[in-house]
C-alpha positions as a Markdown table, in Angstrom:
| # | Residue | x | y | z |
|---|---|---|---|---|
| 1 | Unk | -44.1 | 12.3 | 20.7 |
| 2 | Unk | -46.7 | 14.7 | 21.6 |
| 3 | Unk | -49.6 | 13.9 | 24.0 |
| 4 | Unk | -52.9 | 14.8 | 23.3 |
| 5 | Unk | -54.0 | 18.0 | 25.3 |
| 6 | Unk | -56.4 | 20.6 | 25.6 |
| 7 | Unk | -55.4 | 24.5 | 26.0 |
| 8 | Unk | -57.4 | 24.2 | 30.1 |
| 9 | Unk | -55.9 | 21.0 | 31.0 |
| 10 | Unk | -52.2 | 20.1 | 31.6 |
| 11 | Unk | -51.8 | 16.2 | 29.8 |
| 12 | Unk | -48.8 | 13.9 | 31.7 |
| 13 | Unk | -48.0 | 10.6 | 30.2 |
| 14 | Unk | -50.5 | 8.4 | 31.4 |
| 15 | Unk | -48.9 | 5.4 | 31.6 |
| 16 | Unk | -46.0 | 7.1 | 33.7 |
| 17 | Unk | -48.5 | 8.2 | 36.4 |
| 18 | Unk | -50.3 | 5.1 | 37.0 |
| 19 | Unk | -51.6 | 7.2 | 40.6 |
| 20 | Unk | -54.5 | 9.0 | 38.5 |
| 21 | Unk | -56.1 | 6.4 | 37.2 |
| 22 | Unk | -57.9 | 3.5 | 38.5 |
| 23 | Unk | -55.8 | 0.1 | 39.1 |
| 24 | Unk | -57.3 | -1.4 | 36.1 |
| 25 | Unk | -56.5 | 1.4 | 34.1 |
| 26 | Unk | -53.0 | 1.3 | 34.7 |
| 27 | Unk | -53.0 | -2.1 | 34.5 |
| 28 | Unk | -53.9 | -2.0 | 30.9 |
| 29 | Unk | -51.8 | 0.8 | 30.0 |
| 30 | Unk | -48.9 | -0.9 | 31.3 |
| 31 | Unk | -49.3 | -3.4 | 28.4 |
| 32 | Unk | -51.2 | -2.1 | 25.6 |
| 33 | Unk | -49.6 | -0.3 | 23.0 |
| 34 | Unk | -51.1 | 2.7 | 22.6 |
| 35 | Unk | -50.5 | 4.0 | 25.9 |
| 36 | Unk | -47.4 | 6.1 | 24.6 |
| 37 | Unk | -50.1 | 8.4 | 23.1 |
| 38 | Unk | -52.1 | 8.2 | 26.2 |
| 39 | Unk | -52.4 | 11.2 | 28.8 |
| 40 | Unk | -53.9 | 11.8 | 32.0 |
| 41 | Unk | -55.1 | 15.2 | 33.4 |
| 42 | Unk | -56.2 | 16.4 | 36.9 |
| 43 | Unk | -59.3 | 17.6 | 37.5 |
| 44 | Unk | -61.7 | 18.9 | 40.1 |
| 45 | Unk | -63.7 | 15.7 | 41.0 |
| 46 | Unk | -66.9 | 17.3 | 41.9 |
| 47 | Unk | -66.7 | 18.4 | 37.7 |
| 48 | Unk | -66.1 | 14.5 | 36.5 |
| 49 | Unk | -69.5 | 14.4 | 35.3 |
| 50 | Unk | -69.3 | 15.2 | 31.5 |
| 51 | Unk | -71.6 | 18.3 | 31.4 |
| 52 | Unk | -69.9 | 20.0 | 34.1 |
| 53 | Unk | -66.4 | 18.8 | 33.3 |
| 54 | Unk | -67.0 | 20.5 | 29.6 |
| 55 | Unk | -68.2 | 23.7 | 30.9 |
| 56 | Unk | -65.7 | 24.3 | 33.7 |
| 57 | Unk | -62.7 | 23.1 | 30.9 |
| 58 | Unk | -63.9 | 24.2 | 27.8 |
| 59 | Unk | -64.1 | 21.3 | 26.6 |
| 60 | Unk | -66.4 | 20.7 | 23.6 |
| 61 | Unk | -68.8 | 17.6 | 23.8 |
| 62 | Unk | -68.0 | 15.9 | 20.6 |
| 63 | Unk | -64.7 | 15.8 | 22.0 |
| 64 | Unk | -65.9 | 13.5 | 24.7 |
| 65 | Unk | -66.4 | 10.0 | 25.2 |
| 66 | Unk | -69.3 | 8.5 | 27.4 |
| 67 | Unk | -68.6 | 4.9 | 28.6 |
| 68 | Unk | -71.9 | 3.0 | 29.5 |
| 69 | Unk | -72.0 | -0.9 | 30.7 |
| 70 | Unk | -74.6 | -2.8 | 29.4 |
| 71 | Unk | -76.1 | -6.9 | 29.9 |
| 72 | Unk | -78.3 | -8.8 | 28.4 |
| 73 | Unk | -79.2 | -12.7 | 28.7 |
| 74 | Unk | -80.0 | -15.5 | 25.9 |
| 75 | Unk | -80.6 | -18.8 | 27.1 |
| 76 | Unk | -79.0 | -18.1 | 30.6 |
| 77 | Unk | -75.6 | -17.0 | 28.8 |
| 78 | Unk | -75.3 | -13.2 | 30.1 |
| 79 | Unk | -73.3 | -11.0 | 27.7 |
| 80 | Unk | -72.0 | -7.7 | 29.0 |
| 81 | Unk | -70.9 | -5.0 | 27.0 |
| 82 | Unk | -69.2 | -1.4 | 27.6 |
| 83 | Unk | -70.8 | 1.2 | 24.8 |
| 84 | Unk | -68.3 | 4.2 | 24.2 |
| 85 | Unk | -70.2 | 7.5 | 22.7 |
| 86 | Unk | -69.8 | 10.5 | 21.7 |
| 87 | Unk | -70.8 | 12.7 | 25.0 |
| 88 | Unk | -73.3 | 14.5 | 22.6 |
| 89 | Unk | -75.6 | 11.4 | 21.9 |
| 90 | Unk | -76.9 | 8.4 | 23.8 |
| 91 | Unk | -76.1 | 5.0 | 23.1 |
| 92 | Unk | -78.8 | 2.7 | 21.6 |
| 93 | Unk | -79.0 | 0.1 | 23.6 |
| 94 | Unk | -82.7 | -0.9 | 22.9 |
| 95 | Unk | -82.1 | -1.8 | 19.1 |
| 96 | Unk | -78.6 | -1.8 | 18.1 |
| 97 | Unk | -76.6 | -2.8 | 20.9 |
| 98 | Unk | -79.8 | -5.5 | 21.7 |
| 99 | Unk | -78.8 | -6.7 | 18.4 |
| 100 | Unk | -75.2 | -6.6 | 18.7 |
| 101 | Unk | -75.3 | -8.8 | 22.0 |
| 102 | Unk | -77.9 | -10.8 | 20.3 |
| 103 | Unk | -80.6 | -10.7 | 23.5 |
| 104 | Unk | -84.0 | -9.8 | 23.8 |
| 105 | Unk | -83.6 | -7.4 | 26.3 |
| 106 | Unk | -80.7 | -4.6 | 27.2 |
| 107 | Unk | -80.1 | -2.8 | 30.3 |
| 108 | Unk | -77.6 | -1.0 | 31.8 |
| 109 | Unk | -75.7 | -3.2 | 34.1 |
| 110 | Unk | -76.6 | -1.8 | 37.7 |
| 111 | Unk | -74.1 | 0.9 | 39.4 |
| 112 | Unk | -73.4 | -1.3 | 42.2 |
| 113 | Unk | -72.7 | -4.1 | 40.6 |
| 114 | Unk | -70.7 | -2.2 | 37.4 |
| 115 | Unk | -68.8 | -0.3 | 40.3 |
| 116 | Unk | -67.5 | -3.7 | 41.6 |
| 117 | Unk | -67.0 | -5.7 | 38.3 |
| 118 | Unk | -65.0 | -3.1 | 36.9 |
| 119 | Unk | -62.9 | -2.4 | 40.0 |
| 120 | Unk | -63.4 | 1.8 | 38.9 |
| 121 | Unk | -65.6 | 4.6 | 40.4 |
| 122 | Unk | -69.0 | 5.4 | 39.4 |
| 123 | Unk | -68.8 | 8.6 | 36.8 |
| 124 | Unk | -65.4 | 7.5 | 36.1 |
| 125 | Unk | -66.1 | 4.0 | 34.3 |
| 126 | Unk | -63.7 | 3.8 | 31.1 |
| 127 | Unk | -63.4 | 1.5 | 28.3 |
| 128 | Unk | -59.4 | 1.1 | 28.9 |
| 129 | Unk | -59.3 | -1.7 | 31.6 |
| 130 | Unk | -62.2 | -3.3 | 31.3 |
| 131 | Unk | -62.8 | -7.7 | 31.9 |
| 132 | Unk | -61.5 | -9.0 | 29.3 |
| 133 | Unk | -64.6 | -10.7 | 28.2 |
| 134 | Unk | -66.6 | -7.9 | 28.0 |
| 135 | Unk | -67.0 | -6.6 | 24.3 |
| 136 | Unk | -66.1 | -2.9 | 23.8 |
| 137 | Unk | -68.6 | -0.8 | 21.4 |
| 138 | Unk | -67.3 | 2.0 | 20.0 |
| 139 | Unk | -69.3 | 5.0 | 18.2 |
| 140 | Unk | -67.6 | 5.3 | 15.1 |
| 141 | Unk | -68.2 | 9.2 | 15.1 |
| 142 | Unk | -64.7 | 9.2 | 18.2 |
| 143 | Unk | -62.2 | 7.5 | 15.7 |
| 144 | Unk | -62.6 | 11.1 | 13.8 |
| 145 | Unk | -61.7 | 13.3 | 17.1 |
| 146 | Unk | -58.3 | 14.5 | 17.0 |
| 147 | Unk | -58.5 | 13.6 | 21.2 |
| 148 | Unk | -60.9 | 12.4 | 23.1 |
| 149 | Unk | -61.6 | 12.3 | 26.7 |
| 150 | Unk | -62.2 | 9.9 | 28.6 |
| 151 | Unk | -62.4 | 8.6 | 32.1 |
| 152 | Unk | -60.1 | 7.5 | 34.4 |
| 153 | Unk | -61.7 | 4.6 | 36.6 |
| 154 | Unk | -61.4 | 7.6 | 39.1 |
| 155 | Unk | -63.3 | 10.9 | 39.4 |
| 156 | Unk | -60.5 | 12.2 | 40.0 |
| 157 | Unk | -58.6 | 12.9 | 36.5 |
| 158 | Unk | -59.4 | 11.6 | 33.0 |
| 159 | Unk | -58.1 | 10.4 | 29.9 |
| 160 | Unk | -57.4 | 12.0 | 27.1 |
| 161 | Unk | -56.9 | 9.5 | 24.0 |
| 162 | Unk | -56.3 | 10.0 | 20.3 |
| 163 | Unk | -59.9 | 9.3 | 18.8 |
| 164 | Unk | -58.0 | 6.5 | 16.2 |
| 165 | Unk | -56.8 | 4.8 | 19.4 |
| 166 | Unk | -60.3 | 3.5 | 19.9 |
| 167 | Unk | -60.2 | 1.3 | 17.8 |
| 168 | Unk | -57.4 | -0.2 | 18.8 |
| 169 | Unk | -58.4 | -1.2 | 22.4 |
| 170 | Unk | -58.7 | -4.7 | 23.5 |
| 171 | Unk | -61.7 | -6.2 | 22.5 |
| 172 | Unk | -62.8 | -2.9 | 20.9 |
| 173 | Unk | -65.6 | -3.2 | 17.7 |
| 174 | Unk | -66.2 | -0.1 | 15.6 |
| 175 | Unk | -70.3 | 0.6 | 15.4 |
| 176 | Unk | -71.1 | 3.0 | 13.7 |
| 177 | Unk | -74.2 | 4.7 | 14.6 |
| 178 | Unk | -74.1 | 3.6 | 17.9 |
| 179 | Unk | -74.7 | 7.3 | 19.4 |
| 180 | Unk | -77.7 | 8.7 | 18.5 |
């Protein structure tokens, strides 16, 4: 099988170099199935940010995912979720993900606290590993990129996943429109 890869980045089987990524994130590989199609690449980490990673790279935007984490509270029962974008739009958390998570307000969950829930780095936040309650949004406009990256847990390296894989992570619900 062939791993995804771009022409400026050399791909390694992610799940067979579980020291790039983020403990979560090679926890979950470990056991889901698509990590066979799964690779990690090394990059420069003061270029993890997506802007400067896709200049530096060549890496076109549409081509990369942006993983947000998001709460919101009905009743007193919080409900968290991660939103997965295309780099090239914004999630919407005001009106569809409020609606999705059924609460009156959204906000993004604070760095600190999304830092230590997730057990990855800031900038490098990824929808592969996540608590397993969380719900995982994903744009619907990703299942169509041949690859797409994503991050690592780390600053350090990043994923780069078939865009159909999405779909396929645990806990993962297809929205479409969610970038915008």
């Amino acid at each position: 099988m062939t791993l995804p890869s771009f022409p400026t980045l050399t791909s390694l089987p992610a799940a067979e170099h579980p020291d790039l990524v983020a403990a979560p994130v090679a926890e979950a590989l470990a056991v889901w199935a698509g990590a066979a199609e799964v690779a990690v690449v090394e990059i420069d980490p003061d270029l993890a940010d997506t802007a400067a990673m896709s200049e530096a790279y060549d890496i076109p935007l549409t081509a990369s995912g942006n993983c947000v984490v998001v709460a919101g509270a009905r009743a007193g029962d919080e409900r968290i979720a991660a939103c997965v974008v295309r780099a090239d739009t914004r999630a919407d958390v005001n009106t569809l993900v409020r609606k999705l998570l059924d609460v009156r307000k959204c906000s993004f969950l604070p760095m600190d606290r999304a830092v230590e829930e997730t057990r990855m780095a800031y900038g490098g936040i990824t929808p592969v590993g996540l608590p397993a309650p969380w719900r995982v949004l994903v744009h619907d406009a990703l299942l169509d990129e041949e690859v797409v990256v994503l991050g690592s847990g780390v600053r350090r390296s990043k994923l780069l996943v078939p865009g159909r894989l999405l779909a396929d992570l645990p806990g993962a619900e297809v929205v479409p429109g969610l970038g915008r």
